[in-house]
Structures are given as C-alpha cells and as structure tokens.
Amino acid sequence: MRFSRLATALAIAGALTATSAQAVTEISFWNAMEGPLGDRVNAIVDAFNKANPEYHVKSVYKGSYSETMNAGIAAFRAGNAPDILQVFEVGTATMMAAKGAVVPVQQMSEKAGDPIDPKTFIGAVASYYSTNNGQLESMPFNSSTAVFYYNKDAFQKAGLDPNKPPKTWEELAADGAKLKAAGMQCGYTTSWPSWIQLETFSAWHNIPYATENNGFGGLGARLAIDNPLVLRHMQNLAKWAKEGIFMYGGRGDDPNALFVSGKCAMITGSSGLRASLVQNAKFKFGISTLPYYANVKGAP
C-alpha cells in the first residue's frame, strides 16, 4: 500500500453539527482498508463510538486507494461528500490542490481548540503531508514505506543463503540470475514503479526527485529524473528484463501477485504487502532494506 502503499485522512469541507432532531452527530468515514487492516480500522472506529456516544462514525470501505479517492472526488462534485476521506500518499498533491474541497487538518484542529502538533509525528512522515511552511494538510494515518521482500524457500533452492538478502542492486542482479537458473519465472519485480523506482530511489541515493523542494514548494515543480544515476538504473532494469531477471508487472499493487504466487523471488513493495503475505503466501519470506548502488555518494 502506498499504502498502503501508507495513506492519509483528509477532512472534506462541511461542519459536523448535531441538530435538535438528531442528538447524535453522524460522521461518514470513507476508506480503502480491507482484510486485517480493515478489521483494525473498524476496531478503532467501534472503540471511538463506544467512548463518545454523542458521535457515531460510520466506516465505509470504498475499494482500492484510487477507487476511494475517485469516489470522494465524485461525491464532492455531486454535493454529498463524506466527512472524512482516506487518501493514499499518491493522492496527496491532488488533495492539496483541491481548494474548497478539503479543510487542512491542522487548521481544523486549531479551530476546534485541540491543535495538532506536527512534531508528534515522525519528521519524514509529517513533512510529506504538510505544506511548504510546515502546516499539516492531512492526518498521517497508516503511512506506507517501501521495503524489500524475498522468498527464503526460493533462495535456499537456488543455493543462496536465505538469511542474507542482497543489499545492493549489483547483488540483486547476481542473485536474480541464480534464482532464474534454479527455475524461478523471474528473479525480481516491483510494485508502484514510479514511487519506488524513481521517487524513493532518488531519496535513497540523496538526489532530488523534482524541483521546488521535491514538488512541495509549488505547482511549478518539474521532475528531475533525467540524471545519470536514474538513467543508469532504468538501463539496468531494461537489461535485467531482457535477461529474465526482472519482470514488469504493471502499476500500483498489481505486481504483488507475481511475488505472492511464487513466480518472482524478490520484490520491492509497500510495507502493507506484509499483511497479504501472512495470509496468502505458501512460502517463508524475509524483509530487508531497499537495495542501493555501491560507491554512490549518499547511498546507505
């Protein structure tokens, strides 16, 4: 999940007020949480409702991250938007630019007399959902991070140490070739290619992803991915694809199926993928940090 991949709660414009005819304030909450994550969200909602009988939050699952955001946009245009809408990280800029459609959560909390301090969140998380001057636009809720997963059973079958995942892209390519030779359909795939292979890749190697403070400084931002390291990485992915080491599985979470099914032995994906693996994977899997290019300034 980009978040899962980690996601954001945004208050849709409109005051939540109780009327004389309705003693309980109804609050609609549209979200994209299903499975174990959905159960967790529903438990939080139920606990809130029990502790605050004057309010009743109705949690409604609206589909995938993209489907939930699109449903919120359509509902706003139709004049019946939900009170709270969960929007994934990819939709953050869309919501920030939706003037009049959303109320910044920090502004709303201050107006309610219970101000939210952005410093209570992990800095990197809060900054993603804040304006360029540090004001929270949305509430960090289940913010996702990119991680590396690998099939321990496949590693053992290929003669690789199941407790030593590759740390660099060079090691990943070498391991991928051995996994392919051992019978795997592919060695490596990736979900959310633009997020992980461009944005997170750039951050991991300490190079800009875009101008204007990586896009947070204004709508005039332009992508800055035409640099030697990103070009080198794209060329390597293309080369590994021809060699059968890398397999492109599509956008978003679609490539997850290649890993969960056991077709590909390694994947970079959202931290939210772990829940699906626990439920559905028929193999032992490991989790590690993202690979990087050795001898690159700024690399881990």
mmCIF file of C-alpha atoms in Angstrom:
data_model
loop_
_atom_site.group_PDB
_atom_site.id
_atom_site.type_symbol
_atom_site.label_atom_id
_atom_site.label_comp_id
_atom_site.label_asym_id
_atom_site.label_seq_id
_atom_site.Cartn_x
_atom_site.Cartn_y
_atom_site.Cartn_z
ATOM 1 C CA MET A 1 0.000 0.000 0.000
ATOM 2 C CA ARG A 2 1.428 3.215 -0.964
ATOM 3 C CA PHE A 3 -0.032 2.159 1.379
ATOM 4 C CA SER A 4 -0.536 1.376 1.513
ATOM 5 C CA ARG A 5 1.127 1.761 -0.047
ATOM 6 C CA LEU A 6 0.738 4.475 3.919
ATOM 7 C CA ALA A 7 -2.332 6.617 3.457
ATOM 8 C CA THR A 8 -3.818 9.940 4.678
ATOM 9 C CA ALA A 9 -7.055 11.055 6.344
ATOM 10 C CA LEU A 10 -8.447 14.278 4.906
ATOM 11 C CA ALA A 11 -11.469 16.117 6.244
ATOM 12 C CA ILE A 12 -13.928 17.035 3.473
ATOM 13 C CA ALA A 13 -15.364 20.527 3.783
ATOM 14 C CA GLY A 14 -18.514 20.826 5.861
ATOM 15 C CA ALA A 15 -19.151 21.372 9.550
ATOM 16 C CA LEU A 16 -20.139 18.419 11.683
ATOM 17 C CA THR A 17 -23.005 19.710 13.808
ATOM 18 C CA ALA A 18 -25.772 17.997 15.713
ATOM 19 C CA THR A 19 -29.332 19.214 15.221
ATOM 20 C CA SER A 20 -32.166 19.235 17.677
ATOM 21 C CA ALA A 21 -33.811 16.418 15.732
ATOM 22 C CA GLN A 22 -30.669 14.309 15.852
ATOM 23 C CA ALA A 23 -28.908 14.030 19.194
ATOM 24 C CA VAL A 24 -26.034 12.007 17.776
ATOM 25 C CA THR A 25 -23.629 13.592 15.285
ATOM 26 C CA GLU A 26 -23.172 11.229 12.354
ATOM 27 C CA ILE A 27 -19.716 11.226 10.738
ATOM 28 C CA SER A 28 -19.119 9.408 7.480
ATOM 29 C CA PHE A 29 -15.615 7.972 7.000
ATOM 30 C CA TRP A 30 -14.716 6.516 3.607
ATOM 31 C CA ASN A 31 -11.577 4.416 3.489
ATOM 32 C CA ALA A 32 -9.631 1.861 1.465
ATOM 33 C CA MET A 33 -8.827 -0.572 4.253
ATOM 34 C CA GLU A 34 -9.726 -4.247 3.791
ATOM 35 C CA GLY A 35 -8.606 -7.557 5.289
ATOM 36 C CA PRO A 36 -6.628 -7.316 8.555
ATOM 37 C CA LEU A 37 -6.129 -3.564 8.062
ATOM 38 C CA GLY A 38 -9.855 -3.109 7.581
ATOM 39 C CA ASP A 39 -10.522 -5.077 10.757
ATOM 40 C CA ARG A 40 -8.111 -2.810 12.613
ATOM 41 C CA VAL A 41 -9.782 0.354 11.309
ATOM 42 C CA ASN A 42 -13.230 -0.946 12.235
ATOM 43 C CA ALA A 43 -11.981 -1.772 15.741
ATOM 44 C CA ILE A 44 -10.683 1.791 16.136
ATOM 45 C CA VAL A 45 -13.999 3.191 14.909
ATOM 46 C CA ASP A 46 -16.017 0.936 17.223
ATOM 47 C CA ALA A 47 -13.861 1.937 20.205
ATOM 48 C CA PHE A 48 -14.345 5.634 19.394
ATOM 49 C CA ASN A 49 -18.100 5.251 19.049
ATOM 50 C CA LYS A 50 -18.365 3.461 22.402
ATOM 51 C CA ALA A 51 -16.227 6.076 24.145
ATOM 52 C CA ASN A 52 -18.077 9.016 22.540
ATOM 53 C CA PRO A 53 -21.816 8.232 22.441
ATOM 54 C CA GLU A 54 -22.634 11.736 21.228
ATOM 55 C CA TYR A 55 -20.922 10.859 17.918
ATOM 56 C CA HIS A 56 -21.252 7.955 15.544
ATOM 57 C CA VAL A 57 -18.571 7.353 12.930
ATOM 58 C CA LYS A 58 -19.705 5.155 10.065
ATOM 59 C CA SER A 59 -16.747 3.460 8.396
ATOM 60 C CA VAL A 60 -17.371 2.638 4.736
ATOM 61 C CA TYR A 61 -14.958 0.631 2.562
ATOM 62 C CA LYS A 62 -14.872 2.193 -0.921
ATOM 63 C CA GLY A 63 -12.429 -0.080 -2.736
ATOM 64 C CA SER A 64 -8.780 0.402 -3.653
ATOM 65 C CA TYR A 65 -6.835 3.576 -2.884
ATOM 66 C CA SER A 66 -7.520 5.008 -6.339
ATOM 67 C CA GLU A 67 -11.182 3.996 -6.241
ATOM 68 C CA THR A 68 -11.653 5.566 -2.807
ATOM 69 C CA MET A 69 -10.109 8.887 -3.867
ATOM 70 C CA ASN A 70 -12.120 8.955 -7.100
ATOM 71 C CA ALA A 71 -15.311 8.174 -5.172
ATOM 72 C CA GLY A 72 -14.585 11.087 -2.841
ATOM 73 C CA ILE A 73 -13.986 13.470 -5.727
ATOM 74 C CA ALA A 74 -17.180 12.362 -7.474
ATOM 75 C CA ALA A 75 -19.187 12.702 -4.250
ATOM 76 C CA PHE A 76 -17.866 16.222 -3.650
ATOM 77 C CA ARG A 77 -18.830 17.284 -7.154
ATOM 78 C CA ALA A 78 -22.298 15.817 -6.581
ATOM 79 C CA GLY A 79 -22.661 17.724 -3.316
ATOM 80 C CA ASN A 80 -22.679 14.730 -0.955
ATOM 81 C CA ALA A 81 -19.046 14.284 0.043
ATOM 82 C CA PRO A 82 -18.123 12.185 3.087
ATOM 83 C CA ASP A 83 -16.990 13.980 6.231
ATOM 84 C CA ILE A 84 -13.644 12.183 6.293
ATOM 85 C CA LEU A 85 -11.884 10.626 3.320
ATOM 86 C CA GLN A 86 -8.789 8.466 3.471
ATOM 87 C CA VAL A 87 -6.439 9.275 0.596
ATOM 88 C CA PHE A 88 -3.244 7.426 -0.186
ATOM 89 C CA GLU A 89 0.133 9.135 -0.462
ATOM 90 C CA VAL A 90 -0.034 9.347 -4.250
ATOM 91 C CA GLY A 91 -3.187 11.446 -3.979
ATOM 92 C CA THR A 92 -1.716 13.936 -1.518
ATOM 93 C CA ALA A 93 -0.915 16.576 -4.133
ATOM 94 C CA THR A 94 -4.395 16.212 -5.638
ATOM 95 C CA MET A 95 -5.978 16.937 -2.276
ATOM 96 C CA MET A 96 -3.609 19.804 -1.504
ATOM 97 C CA ALA A 97 -4.627 21.449 -4.769
ATOM 98 C CA ALA A 98 -8.355 20.863 -4.161
ATOM 99 C CA LYS A 99 -9.055 24.296 -2.701
ATOM 100 C CA GLY A 100 -12.514 24.500 -1.196
ATOM 101 C CA ALA A 101 -12.955 20.732 -1.162
ATOM 102 C CA VAL A 102 -10.902 19.925 1.921
ATOM 103 C CA VAL A 103 -10.165 21.511 5.263
ATOM 104 C CA PRO A 104 -6.492 21.213 6.325
ATOM 105 C CA VAL A 105 -6.465 19.032 9.417
ATOM 106 C CA GLN A 106 -4.191 21.358 11.382
ATOM 107 C CA GLN A 107 -6.456 24.312 10.659
ATOM 108 C CA MET A 108 -9.483 22.265 11.663
ATOM 109 C CA SER A 109 -7.872 21.108 14.922
ATOM 110 C CA GLU A 110 -6.886 24.650 15.873
ATOM 111 C CA LYS A 111 -10.407 25.896 15.188
ATOM 112 C CA ALA A 112 -11.765 23.126 17.405
ATOM 113 C CA GLY A 113 -9.442 24.188 20.226
ATOM 114 C CA ASP A 114 -7.413 20.974 20.176
ATOM 115 C CA PRO A 115 -4.433 21.819 17.940
ATOM 116 C CA ILE A 116 -2.390 19.010 16.435
ATOM 117 C CA ASP A 117 1.378 19.408 16.736
ATOM 118 C CA PRO A 118 3.168 18.094 13.595
ATOM 119 C CA LYS A 119 6.212 17.372 15.775
ATOM 120 C CA THR A 120 4.365 14.490 17.422
ATOM 121 C CA PHE A 121 4.770 12.532 14.171
ATOM 122 C CA ILE A 122 7.930 11.112 12.645
ATOM 123 C CA GLY A 123 9.505 14.026 10.792
ATOM 124 C CA ALA A 124 9.718 12.349 7.389
ATOM 125 C CA VAL A 125 6.064 11.309 7.620
ATOM 126 C CA ALA A 126 4.723 14.673 8.788
ATOM 127 C CA SER A 127 6.677 16.578 6.135
ATOM 128 C CA TYR A 128 5.110 14.533 3.344
ATOM 129 C CA TYR A 129 1.619 15.624 4.363
ATOM 130 C CA SER A 130 2.492 19.228 5.152
ATOM 131 C CA THR A 131 2.639 22.441 3.188
ATOM 132 C CA ASN A 132 5.991 24.009 2.438
ATOM 133 C CA ASN A 133 5.693 26.089 5.635
ATOM 134 C CA GLY A 134 5.227 23.007 7.826
ATOM 135 C CA GLN A 135 1.441 23.102 8.323
ATOM 136 C CA LEU A 136 -0.244 19.686 8.298
ATOM 137 C CA GLU A 137 -2.692 19.376 5.415
ATOM 138 C CA SER A 138 -3.800 15.898 6.397
ATOM 139 C CA MET A 139 -3.543 13.474 9.286
ATOM 140 C CA PRO A 140 -0.850 10.787 8.900
ATOM 141 C CA PHE A 141 -2.827 7.596 9.399
ATOM 142 C CA ASN A 142 -1.159 4.451 8.069
ATOM 143 C CA SER A 143 1.662 5.886 6.038
ATOM 144 C CA SER A 144 3.434 3.257 3.962
ATOM 145 C CA THR A 145 7.128 2.840 3.343
ATOM 146 C CA ALA A 146 8.929 0.940 0.615
ATOM 147 C CA VAL A 147 10.640 -2.271 1.703
ATOM 148 C CA PHE A 148 12.333 -5.286 0.124
ATOM 149 C CA TYR A 149 10.764 -8.754 0.353
ATOM 150 C CA TYR A 150 12.338 -12.038 -0.715
ATOM 151 C CA ASN A 151 11.329 -15.697 -0.918
ATOM 152 C CA LYS A 152 13.516 -17.624 1.538
ATOM 153 C CA ASP A 153 12.484 -21.004 0.129
ATOM 154 C CA ALA A 154 13.474 -19.929 -3.382
ATOM 155 C CA PHE A 155 16.790 -18.617 -2.086
ATOM 156 C CA GLN A 156 17.581 -21.946 -0.460
ATOM 157 C CA LYS A 157 16.631 -23.848 -3.618
ATOM 158 C CA ALA A 158 18.974 -21.631 -5.657
ATOM 159 C CA GLY A 159 21.881 -22.261 -3.264
ATOM 160 C CA LEU A 160 21.672 -18.769 -1.766
ATOM 161 C CA ASP A 161 21.743 -18.010 1.946
ATOM 162 C CA PRO A 162 18.074 -17.441 2.937
ATOM 163 C CA ASN A 163 19.241 -15.174 5.741
ATOM 164 C CA LYS A 164 21.348 -12.902 3.528
ATOM 165 C CA PRO A 165 19.203 -10.917 1.086
ATOM 166 C CA PRO A 166 21.002 -8.699 -1.430
ATOM 167 C CA LYS A 167 21.967 -5.288 -0.097
ATOM 168 C CA THR A 168 22.955 -3.666 -3.398
ATOM 169 C CA TRP A 169 21.500 -3.649 -6.895
ATOM 170 C CA GLU A 170 24.632 -5.415 -8.073
ATOM 171 C CA GLU A 171 23.998 -8.242 -5.592
ATOM 172 C CA LEU A 172 20.314 -8.333 -6.554
ATOM 173 C CA ALA A 173 21.202 -8.875 -10.220
ATOM 174 C CA ALA A 174 23.623 -11.679 -9.332
ATOM 175 C CA ASP A 175 21.091 -13.380 -7.042
ATOM 176 C CA GLY A 176 18.352 -12.878 -9.606
ATOM 177 C CA ALA A 177 20.385 -14.735 -12.243
ATOM 178 C CA LYS A 178 20.900 -17.684 -9.864
ATOM 179 C CA LEU A 179 17.214 -17.756 -8.969
ATOM 180 C CA LYS A 180 16.274 -17.727 -12.645
ATOM 181 C CA ALA A 181 18.685 -20.576 -13.320
ATOM 182 C CA ALA A 182 17.140 -22.533 -10.440
ATOM 183 C CA GLY A 183 13.731 -22.448 -12.116
ATOM 184 C CA MET A 184 12.076 -19.250 -10.914
ATOM 185 C CA GLN A 185 9.951 -17.497 -13.535
ATOM 186 C CA CYS A 186 11.673 -14.259 -12.601
ATOM 187 C CA GLY A 187 14.155 -13.099 -10.038
ATOM 188 C CA TYR A 188 12.793 -9.660 -9.210
ATOM 189 C CA THR A 189 9.752 -7.445 -9.699
ATOM 190 C CA THR A 190 8.492 -4.190 -8.192
ATOM 191 C CA SER A 191 5.163 -2.673 -7.291
ATOM 192 C CA TRP A 192 4.478 1.063 -7.539
ATOM 193 C CA PRO A 193 7.331 1.637 -10.041
ATOM 194 C CA SER A 194 7.180 5.443 -10.057
ATOM 195 C CA TRP A 195 7.085 5.673 -6.267
ATOM 196 C CA ILE A 196 9.749 3.058 -5.546
ATOM 197 C CA GLN A 197 11.999 3.070 -8.614
ATOM 198 C CA LEU A 198 12.026 6.849 -9.103
ATOM 199 C CA GLU A 199 10.894 8.827 -6.053
ATOM 200 C CA THR A 200 12.136 6.540 -3.264
ATOM 201 C CA PHE A 201 15.170 5.519 -5.308
ATOM 202 C CA SER A 202 16.161 9.181 -5.577
ATOM 203 C CA ALA A 203 15.667 9.791 -1.868
ATOM 204 C CA TRP A 204 17.631 6.623 -1.015
ATOM 205 C CA HIS A 205 20.590 7.948 -3.013
ATOM 206 C CA ASN A 206 20.204 11.536 -1.790
ATOM 207 C CA ILE A 207 19.423 13.090 -5.167
ATOM 208 C CA PRO A 208 16.420 15.344 -5.975
ATOM 209 C CA TYR A 209 13.307 13.803 -7.477
ATOM 210 C CA ALA A 210 11.824 17.132 -8.556
ATOM 211 C CA THR A 211 12.422 20.848 -8.389
ATOM 212 C CA GLU A 212 10.624 23.163 -5.927
ATOM 213 C CA ASN A 213 11.634 21.180 -2.834
ATOM 214 C CA ASN A 214 10.777 17.871 -4.494
ATOM 215 C CA GLY A 215 7.387 19.206 -5.514
ATOM 216 C CA PHE A 216 6.269 20.543 -2.142
ATOM 217 C CA GLY A 217 7.255 24.118 -2.942
ATOM 218 C CA GLY A 218 4.673 24.853 -5.600
ATOM 219 C CA LEU A 219 2.818 23.750 -8.707
ATOM 220 C CA GLY A 220 5.697 24.883 -10.875
ATOM 221 C CA ALA A 221 7.752 21.834 -9.902
ATOM 222 C CA ARG A 222 9.294 19.710 -12.622
ATOM 223 C CA LEU A 223 10.627 16.164 -12.405
ATOM 224 C CA ALA A 224 14.407 15.934 -12.126
ATOM 225 C CA ILE A 225 14.850 12.272 -13.044
ATOM 226 C CA ASP A 226 16.982 12.905 -16.128
ATOM 227 C CA ASN A 227 20.174 12.499 -14.117
ATOM 228 C CA PRO A 228 22.967 9.943 -14.673
ATOM 229 C CA LEU A 229 22.095 7.683 -11.725
ATOM 230 C CA VAL A 230 18.387 7.309 -12.523
ATOM 231 C CA LEU A 231 19.194 6.801 -16.207
ATOM 232 C CA ARG A 232 21.707 4.135 -15.238
ATOM 233 C CA HIS A 233 19.103 2.431 -13.066
ATOM 234 C CA MET A 234 16.477 2.421 -15.819
ATOM 235 C CA GLN A 235 19.009 0.990 -18.249
ATOM 236 C CA ASN A 236 19.869 -1.749 -15.763
ATOM 237 C CA LEU A 237 16.208 -2.645 -15.240
ATOM 238 C CA ALA A 238 15.764 -2.857 -19.024
ATOM 239 C CA LYS A 239 18.848 -5.061 -19.297
ATOM 240 C CA TRP A 240 17.672 -7.341 -16.482
ATOM 241 C CA ALA A 241 14.252 -7.591 -18.119
ATOM 242 C CA LYS A 242 15.857 -8.888 -21.329
ATOM 243 C CA GLU A 243 17.834 -11.397 -19.276
ATOM 244 C CA GLY A 244 14.707 -12.582 -17.472
ATOM 245 C CA ILE A 245 15.933 -11.367 -14.102
ATOM 246 C CA PHE A 246 13.410 -8.523 -13.818
ATOM 247 C CA MET A 247 9.716 -8.713 -14.722
ATOM 248 C CA TYR A 248 7.476 -5.656 -15.063
ATOM 249 C CA GLY A 249 4.106 -6.462 -13.534
ATOM 250 C CA GLY A 250 2.205 -3.210 -14.004
ATOM 251 C CA ARG A 251 1.381 -0.165 -11.919
ATOM 252 C CA GLY A 252 0.233 0.108 -8.329
ATOM 253 C CA ASP A 253 -0.044 -3.108 -6.344
ATOM 254 C CA ASP A 254 -0.657 -5.317 -9.398
ATOM 255 C CA PRO A 255 2.889 -6.800 -9.334
ATOM 256 C CA ASN A 256 2.338 -8.104 -5.803
ATOM 257 C CA ALA A 257 0.637 -11.155 -7.294
ATOM 258 C CA LEU A 258 3.887 -12.146 -9.011
ATOM 259 C CA PHE A 259 5.595 -12.414 -5.642
ATOM 260 C CA VAL A 260 2.736 -13.783 -3.535
ATOM 261 C CA SER A 261 2.146 -16.556 -6.104
ATOM 262 C CA GLY A 262 5.823 -17.524 -6.002
ATOM 263 C CA LYS A 263 6.584 -16.598 -9.622
ATOM 264 C CA CYS A 264 9.131 -13.921 -8.679
ATOM 265 C CA ALA A 265 11.559 -14.434 -5.812
ATOM 266 C CA MET A 266 12.141 -10.788 -4.878
ATOM 267 C CA ILE A 267 10.044 -7.636 -4.849
ATOM 268 C CA THR A 268 10.238 -4.060 -3.636
ATOM 269 C CA GLY A 269 6.814 -3.011 -2.426
ATOM 270 C CA SER A 270 4.756 -1.274 0.206
ATOM 271 C CA SER A 271 5.078 -2.206 3.852
ATOM 272 C CA GLY A 272 1.381 -3.064 3.622
ATOM 273 C CA LEU A 273 2.207 -6.107 1.471
ATOM 274 C CA ARG A 274 3.263 -7.976 4.595
ATOM 275 C CA ALA A 275 -0.353 -8.486 5.704
ATOM 276 C CA SER A 276 -1.210 -10.142 2.384
ATOM 277 C CA LEU A 277 1.864 -12.361 2.588
ATOM 278 C CA VAL A 278 0.988 -13.543 6.083
ATOM 279 C CA GLN A 279 -2.469 -14.524 4.832
ATOM 280 C CA ASN A 280 -1.695 -15.929 1.394
ATOM 281 C CA ALA A 281 1.977 -16.807 0.836
ATOM 282 C CA LYS A 282 2.809 -20.530 0.695
ATOM 283 C CA PHE A 283 6.487 -19.914 1.375
ATOM 284 C CA LYS A 284 8.731 -18.392 4.005
ATOM 285 C CA PHE A 285 9.562 -14.795 3.248
ATOM 286 C CA GLY A 286 12.033 -12.280 4.565
ATOM 287 C CA ILE A 287 12.025 -8.484 4.767
ATOM 288 C CA SER A 288 15.024 -6.234 4.274
ATOM 289 C CA THR A 289 16.010 -2.687 3.388
ATOM 290 C CA LEU A 290 15.973 -1.405 -0.172
ATOM 291 C CA PRO A 291 18.975 -2.170 -2.375
ATOM 292 C CA TYR A 292 21.291 0.632 -3.435
ATOM 293 C CA TYR A 293 24.157 1.182 -5.844
ATOM 294 C CA ALA A 294 27.536 0.764 -4.235
ATOM 295 C CA ASN A 295 30.072 3.584 -4.376
ATOM 296 C CA VAL A 296 27.441 6.252 -4.950
ATOM 297 C CA LYS A 297 27.592 9.422 -2.896
ATOM 298 C CA GLY A 298 24.695 9.490 -0.462
ATOM 299 C CA ALA A 299 23.936 5.760 -0.732
ATOM 300 C CA PRO A 300 23.318 3.945 2.598
#
